[in-house]
Amino acid sequence: MIDPCLLDPSDDLLAGVDWDMTVTEASAWATPADCTPDADWHPAKVPGTAAGALADAGLFSLDAPTPLHDRDVWYLAHVEVQEPGAYRLIAPGLATVCEAWFDCEPVLISDSMYARHEIRLDLDGPGDLMLCFRALAPHLERKGPRARWRTQLANHAGLRLMRTTLLGHMPGWCPDVHAVGPWRGLHLVAEGSVRVEDLAIEATLGEDGTGRLRVALRLPGAPGDTPPVLHCAGWEAPLDTGDDGLWSADMLLPGIEAWWPHTHGTPHLHDLTLHTTTGDVALGRTGFRRIEVDRGADGDGFALKVNGERIFCRGAVWSNADILRLPSTRESYRPWLERARDAHMNMLRIGGTMVPEAPAFHHLCDELGILVWQDLPFANFDYPAKDPDFVAAVGDETRNHMRATQASPSLAVVCGGSEMYQQAAMLGLSENRWRGPLTEEILPAAVREVRPDVAYVPNSPCGGAMPFSPNAGVAHYYGVGAYLRPLEDARRANVRFAAECLAFANIPDGDAQTLPGGNAPGHDPAWKKGVPRDRGVGWDFEDVRDHYVAALYDVSPAKLRHGDPQAWLDLGRAAVAEVMEATFAEWRRPGSDCAGALVWTFQDLAPGAGWGVVAHDGRPKSAWYGLQRAFRPVAVSVTDEGTNGLAIHVVNETAEEQALRLDLACLRDGRLAVASGSSDLVLAPREARTLAATDLIGAFFDVTYAFRFGPLSHDCTHVRLSSADGAGLDEAFHFPLGRSASGKGAILSVAMDRDDDGTDVLVLETDRVAQSICIDDDAFEAQDNWFHLAPGQAKRIRLVRRPESDATARPGGLVRALNSDAIAYSAA
């Protein structure tokens, strides 16, 4: 088996080949011989999809997707084969039912989007390679083993029998964009150009810090008596050959620089190079790390330990870089993954409803230090685990995916899929009806065969009295969120690990005149088109967001929506950022049993107020900014402990000791300090500590207004964390009577400046606490947004040019807060 990542593009006859694509009625053409000369062909990119090709031709729109599951889609390329001989056609992924011909001779049939094919072809000259992706709809009508339960998630029960993504088939969740085409590309190479095949890499780290590297491979055509030499991190070892023809090496690397999530250290990677008599072969890069699962003292927890250190995993559930094209290149992944890193996310989960991503995704996560939780592509359905053909197919696809990511240290958790256990349990079925061999035996065996170094979870969620109980194992937690519980429920639920949580209809940038859905979301029903919802319920996730707007700000969202749409939008954006910060403050505090939480979802699949914390166009939303603050490796947060006072939590996740200073001020009318205090502290590497606010003040003060001895003396408490040299690191705010009771009429001042590197900077000051400041600039992106600002200090916000903006544009826009008027700014 050849790894396409090892192919030299100059050896690939399909590299740079022009492809064309056309769409026909289902079964209109049986073979290429039936093609009609008047067919409407369009240029198509490979790897790519039919939806992407049609969109490039102006014939497909996310606003009104054209159904493709009931059509046949044909791809055509002319291949210049110069030398007759043996070739290999490599197809890493064809969506979904596909037939292929070379010069009208059938060469391949596939019925799985996730199957990997490698076919030997004897070719004697140039010819046409044609692919037909057959209509999926007739296959969905075929009968299979009776399902023990049905799901509302997908729009056709037959999807349980087809190995294809649920993307495009989940009403209310995503656009109806059907995955059709050679989404993972094709390669055609001559047998003589194959230098390495059947490559196996295993990199691990011992408790003593010694790395162990095992490599096995085949070298077609290499002299059997000349051992190749493996090089890694300054070490080398000759490979030995066995009776099976495999070359192998087993190296120990004492003191190797370990791979860490970027929040906790450096994600060190090491080049693997094979020196042979015919030249050096780059085998890629790998990292050395150790993954363990910590179940806690009661055995009911779920925490990841990396290299012996317990990691608080935080991030989001990845959806897709582009649902139209299902891209797989570094260029398509990079801006999204850098956006995740910049928010201090150290884990992304690829859910079972999505699609496994290409090796380039994992390579970038390796480089950026982002852990990957990979659900295998199974979700909600009762799959036919007793069908031997199905079992063989899913075992092969799982092993192939593990092989494609075998050198990636970022892959930390592999899961048998999402919400199969939960779906059945919520329908009242007993455990023996939903826990079965697919996720408990078949899939874990395939995973361990290739990646014994990762943690395996049978299903997400699972654990506890019910598989979805948040106080044991892995949860999907929506107590705060869809179930409209108060913020205190984040503690009451005793969440151990939330593989998904906190879903809201997050509003993208823009005002009431420019957002998708019309010029006034308070009046235009088109606005609702981008709002996600679960099937069969009378509410959507905009209603969820409005609930927390009312709870946090004591206003009527319905009245605002119709009377002051801009205020409704701003309060909605502010509310989700506040909920994100408050919830993660609870989960990250030292006394919490929570070991991680991933927000649903990372990015939107289409324009509008979707679940994503990043918009469809790549712009961060208010939730992203809230998470960026909540996820800082060196951070401060506060929690209201009632009559126990205000708790201040300081976290140092880094590998270095931190000398820190805490300053606290209780402010009347948001500006006058009626109580204050400070404390110097030193946090060891990986240390977290909780202090009482009164420890800083030095005497009793009713910071949380729990005792109510007389009228409230303050309406906001501000805590600032700084380094020993005074540089601000983080800050936290507490509003004892709620956000709406804090100081009104803040007066902002705005000035422009530049950093030493030439970056434009906004300098903001306020006369009293300004709540949820928004910086709105079409051409430049603020590096912090939707934050509170305390008086007595200037806050510098760097402005970075948006990639799509004019190179001559200068910063200019508005700064506003919930309790202040907007101020215009511009750079000369």
PDB file of C-alpha atoms in Angstrom, residues 378-497:
ATOM      1  CA  PHE A 378     -20.945   6.725  12.913  1.00  0.00           C
ATOM      2  CA  ALA A 379     -23.750   8.712  14.515  1.00  0.00           C
ATOM      3  CA  ASN A 380     -27.211   8.170  16.020  1.00  0.00           C
ATOM      4  CA  PHE A 381     -28.168   5.151  13.883  1.00  0.00           C
ATOM      5  CA  ASP A 382     -28.399   1.472  14.764  1.00  0.00           C
ATOM      6  CA  TYR A 383     -25.774   0.113  12.382  1.00  0.00           C
ATOM      7  CA  PRO A 384     -25.876  -3.481  11.037  1.00  0.00           C
ATOM      8  CA  ALA A 385     -23.013  -4.836  13.157  1.00  0.00           C
ATOM      9  CA  LYS A 386     -23.993  -8.452  12.458  1.00  0.00           C
ATOM     10  CA  ASP A 387     -23.531  -8.077   8.703  1.00  0.00           C
ATOM     11  CA  PRO A 388     -20.093  -9.587   7.894  1.00  0.00           C
ATOM     12  CA  ASP A 389     -19.634  -7.385   4.810  1.00  0.00           C
ATOM     13  CA  PHE A 390     -20.381  -4.264   6.846  1.00  0.00           C
ATOM     14  CA  VAL A 391     -17.996  -5.367   9.602  1.00  0.00           C
ATOM     15  CA  ALA A 392     -15.210  -6.018   7.119  1.00  0.00           C
ATOM     16  CA  ALA A 393     -15.755  -2.672   5.388  1.00  0.00           C
ATOM     17  CA  VAL A 394     -15.756  -0.553   8.543  1.00  0.00           C
ATOM     18  CA  GLY A 395     -12.744  -2.412   9.902  1.00  0.00           C
ATOM     19  CA  ASP A 396     -10.788  -1.633   6.725  1.00  0.00           C
ATOM     20  CA  GLU A 397     -11.829   2.025   6.653  1.00  0.00           C
ATOM     21  CA  THR A 398     -10.884   2.464  10.319  1.00  0.00           C
ATOM     22  CA  ARG A 399      -7.452   0.870   9.865  1.00  0.00           C
ATOM     23  CA  ASN A 400      -6.832   2.977   6.755  1.00  0.00           C
ATOM     24  CA  HIS A 401      -7.688   6.179   8.613  1.00  0.00           C
ATOM     25  CA  MET A 402      -5.438   5.188  11.493  1.00  0.00           C
ATOM     26  CA  ARG A 403      -2.597   4.458   9.031  1.00  0.00           C
ATOM     27  CA  ALA A 404      -3.059   7.849   7.386  1.00  0.00           C
ATOM     28  CA  THR A 405      -2.533   9.498  10.796  1.00  0.00           C
ATOM     29  CA  GLN A 406      -0.132   6.973  12.313  1.00  0.00           C
ATOM     30  CA  ALA A 407       2.760   9.399  12.777  1.00  0.00           C
ATOM     31  CA  SER A 408       0.606  12.224  14.184  1.00  0.00           C
ATOM     32  CA  PRO A 409       1.138  12.868  17.906  1.00  0.00           C
ATOM     33  CA  SER A 410      -1.882  15.190  17.917  1.00  0.00           C
ATOM     34  CA  LEU A 411      -4.322  12.282  17.579  1.00  0.00           C
ATOM     35  CA  ALA A 412      -5.174  11.624  21.215  1.00  0.00           C
ATOM     36  CA  VAL A 413      -8.677  10.131  21.366  1.00  0.00           C
ATOM     37  CA  VAL A 414     -10.517   7.873  18.939  1.00  0.00           C
ATOM     38  CA  CYS A 415     -14.210   7.365  19.607  1.00  0.00           C
ATOM     39  CA  GLY A 416     -16.623   4.804  18.193  1.00  0.00           C
ATOM     40  CA  GLY A 417     -19.038   7.524  17.078  1.00  0.00           C
ATOM     41  CA  SER A 418     -21.538   9.999  18.424  1.00  0.00           C
ATOM     42  CA  GLU A 419     -24.870   9.649  20.189  1.00  0.00           C
ATOM     43  CA  MET A 420     -25.788   6.066  19.252  1.00  0.00           C
ATOM     44  CA  TYR A 421     -25.926   5.147  22.940  1.00  0.00           C
ATOM     45  CA  GLN A 422     -27.703   8.390  23.831  1.00  0.00           C
ATOM     46  CA  GLN A 423     -30.215   8.124  20.990  1.00  0.00           C
ATOM     47  CA  ALA A 424     -31.361   4.662  22.011  1.00  0.00           C
ATOM     48  CA  ALA A 425     -31.272   5.311  25.752  1.00  0.00           C
ATOM     49  CA  MET A 426     -33.416   8.436  25.394  1.00  0.00           C
ATOM     50  CA  LEU A 427     -35.984   6.327  23.561  1.00  0.00           C
ATOM     51  CA  GLY A 428     -36.244   4.147  26.655  1.00  0.00           C
ATOM     52  CA  LEU A 429     -34.328   1.124  25.348  1.00  0.00           C
ATOM     53  CA  SER A 430     -32.349  -0.983  27.783  1.00  0.00           C
ATOM     54  CA  GLU A 431     -28.549  -1.018  27.736  1.00  0.00           C
ATOM     55  CA  ASN A 432     -28.336  -4.408  26.043  1.00  0.00           C
ATOM     56  CA  ARG A 433     -30.177  -2.871  23.072  1.00  0.00           C
ATOM     57  CA  TRP A 434     -27.727  -0.040  22.429  1.00  0.00           C
ATOM     58  CA  ARG A 435     -24.333  -1.192  23.746  1.00  0.00           C
ATOM     59  CA  GLY A 436     -22.955  -3.686  21.249  1.00  0.00           C
ATOM     60  CA  PRO A 437     -19.996  -5.158  19.372  1.00  0.00           C
ATOM     61  CA  LEU A 438     -19.538  -2.368  16.814  1.00  0.00           C
ATOM     62  CA  THR A 439     -18.234   0.211  19.291  1.00  0.00           C
ATOM     63  CA  GLU A 440     -17.140  -2.180  22.033  1.00  0.00           C
ATOM     64  CA  GLU A 441     -15.221  -4.771  19.988  1.00  0.00           C
ATOM     65  CA  ILE A 442     -14.988  -4.246  16.215  1.00  0.00           C
ATOM     66  CA  LEU A 443     -13.867  -0.617  16.046  1.00  0.00           C
ATOM     67  CA  PRO A 444     -11.510  -0.638  19.052  1.00  0.00           C
ATOM     68  CA  ALA A 445      -9.768  -3.737  17.673  1.00  0.00           C
ATOM     69  CA  ALA A 446      -9.160  -1.945  14.354  1.00  0.00           C
ATOM     70  CA  VAL A 447      -7.913   1.178  16.149  1.00  0.00           C
ATOM     71  CA  ARG A 448      -5.513  -0.692  18.445  1.00  0.00           C
ATOM     72  CA  GLU A 449      -4.082  -2.651  15.536  1.00  0.00           C
ATOM     73  CA  VAL A 450      -2.576   0.555  14.145  1.00  0.00           C
ATOM     74  CA  ARG A 451      -2.721   3.153  16.951  1.00  0.00           C
ATOM     75  CA  PRO A 452      -2.327   1.457  20.340  1.00  0.00           C
ATOM     76  CA  ASP A 453      -0.988   4.766  21.668  1.00  0.00           C
ATOM     77  CA  VAL A 454      -4.328   6.633  21.647  1.00  0.00           C
ATOM     78  CA  ALA A 455      -7.225   6.592  24.101  1.00  0.00           C
ATOM     79  CA  TYR A 456     -10.368   4.855  22.897  1.00  0.00           C
ATOM     80  CA  VAL A 457     -13.916   5.859  23.902  1.00  0.00           C
ATOM     81  CA  PRO A 458     -16.799   3.580  22.813  1.00  0.00           C
ATOM     82  CA  ASN A 459     -19.274   6.371  22.131  1.00  0.00           C
ATOM     83  CA  SER A 460     -19.787  10.036  22.830  1.00  0.00           C
ATOM     84  CA  PRO A 461     -21.441  10.480  25.258  1.00  0.00           C
ATOM     85  CA  CYS A 462     -21.085   7.452  27.509  1.00  0.00           C
ATOM     86  CA  GLY A 463     -20.817   6.716  31.204  1.00  0.00           C
ATOM     87  CA  GLY A 464     -22.947   7.176  34.276  1.00  0.00           C
ATOM     88  CA  ALA A 465     -26.434   6.001  35.197  1.00  0.00           C
ATOM     89  CA  MET A 466     -27.426   6.925  31.634  1.00  0.00           C
ATOM     90  CA  PRO A 467     -24.883   7.282  28.815  1.00  0.00           C
ATOM     91  CA  PHE A 468     -25.591  11.017  28.736  1.00  0.00           C
ATOM     92  CA  SER A 469     -25.328  11.666  32.499  1.00  0.00           C
ATOM     93  CA  PRO A 470     -22.745  14.458  32.836  1.00  0.00           C
ATOM     94  CA  ASN A 471     -21.419  13.378  36.248  1.00  0.00           C
ATOM     95  CA  ALA A 472     -19.555  10.354  34.885  1.00  0.00           C
ATOM     96  CA  GLY A 473     -17.453   9.604  31.836  1.00  0.00           C
ATOM     97  CA  VAL A 474     -17.943  11.695  28.707  1.00  0.00           C
ATOM     98  CA  ALA A 475     -20.976  13.987  28.409  1.00  0.00           C
ATOM     99  CA  HIS A 476     -22.753  16.129  25.876  1.00  0.00           C
ATOM    100  CA  TYR A 477     -23.669  18.892  28.284  1.00  0.00           C
ATOM    101  CA  TYR A 478     -26.446  21.335  27.402  1.00  0.00           C
ATOM    102  CA  GLY A 479     -27.772  22.135  30.873  1.00  0.00           C
ATOM    103  CA  VAL A 480     -26.429  25.645  30.364  1.00  0.00           C
ATOM    104  CA  GLY A 481     -27.610  26.100  26.811  1.00  0.00           C
ATOM    105  CA  ALA A 482     -30.416  24.171  25.150  1.00  0.00           C
ATOM    106  CA  TYR A 483     -32.014  23.061  28.437  1.00  0.00           C
ATOM    107  CA  LEU A 484     -32.104  26.668  29.730  1.00  0.00           C
ATOM    108  CA  ARG A 485     -30.612  25.852  33.119  1.00  0.00           C
ATOM    109  CA  PRO A 486     -29.110  28.683  35.189  1.00  0.00           C
ATOM    110  CA  LEU A 487     -25.365  29.239  35.047  1.00  0.00           C
ATOM    111  CA  GLU A 488     -25.044  27.505  38.427  1.00  0.00           C
ATOM    112  CA  ASP A 489     -25.975  24.214  36.742  1.00  0.00           C
ATOM    113  CA  ALA A 490     -22.449  24.008  35.312  1.00  0.00           C
ATOM    114  CA  ARG A 491     -21.331  23.174  38.868  1.00  0.00           C
ATOM    115  CA  ARG A 492     -24.439  21.306  39.982  1.00  0.00           C
ATOM    116  CA  ALA A 493     -24.183  18.865  37.064  1.00  0.00           C
ATOM    117  CA  ASN A 494     -20.626  17.911  38.100  1.00  0.00           C
ATOM    118  CA  VAL A 495     -19.511  17.650  34.482  1.00  0.00           C
ATOM    119  CA  ARG A 496     -16.453  15.388  34.189  1.00  0.00           C
ATOM    120  CA  PHE A 497     -15.703  15.892  30.475  1.00  0.00           C
TER     121      PHE A 497
END
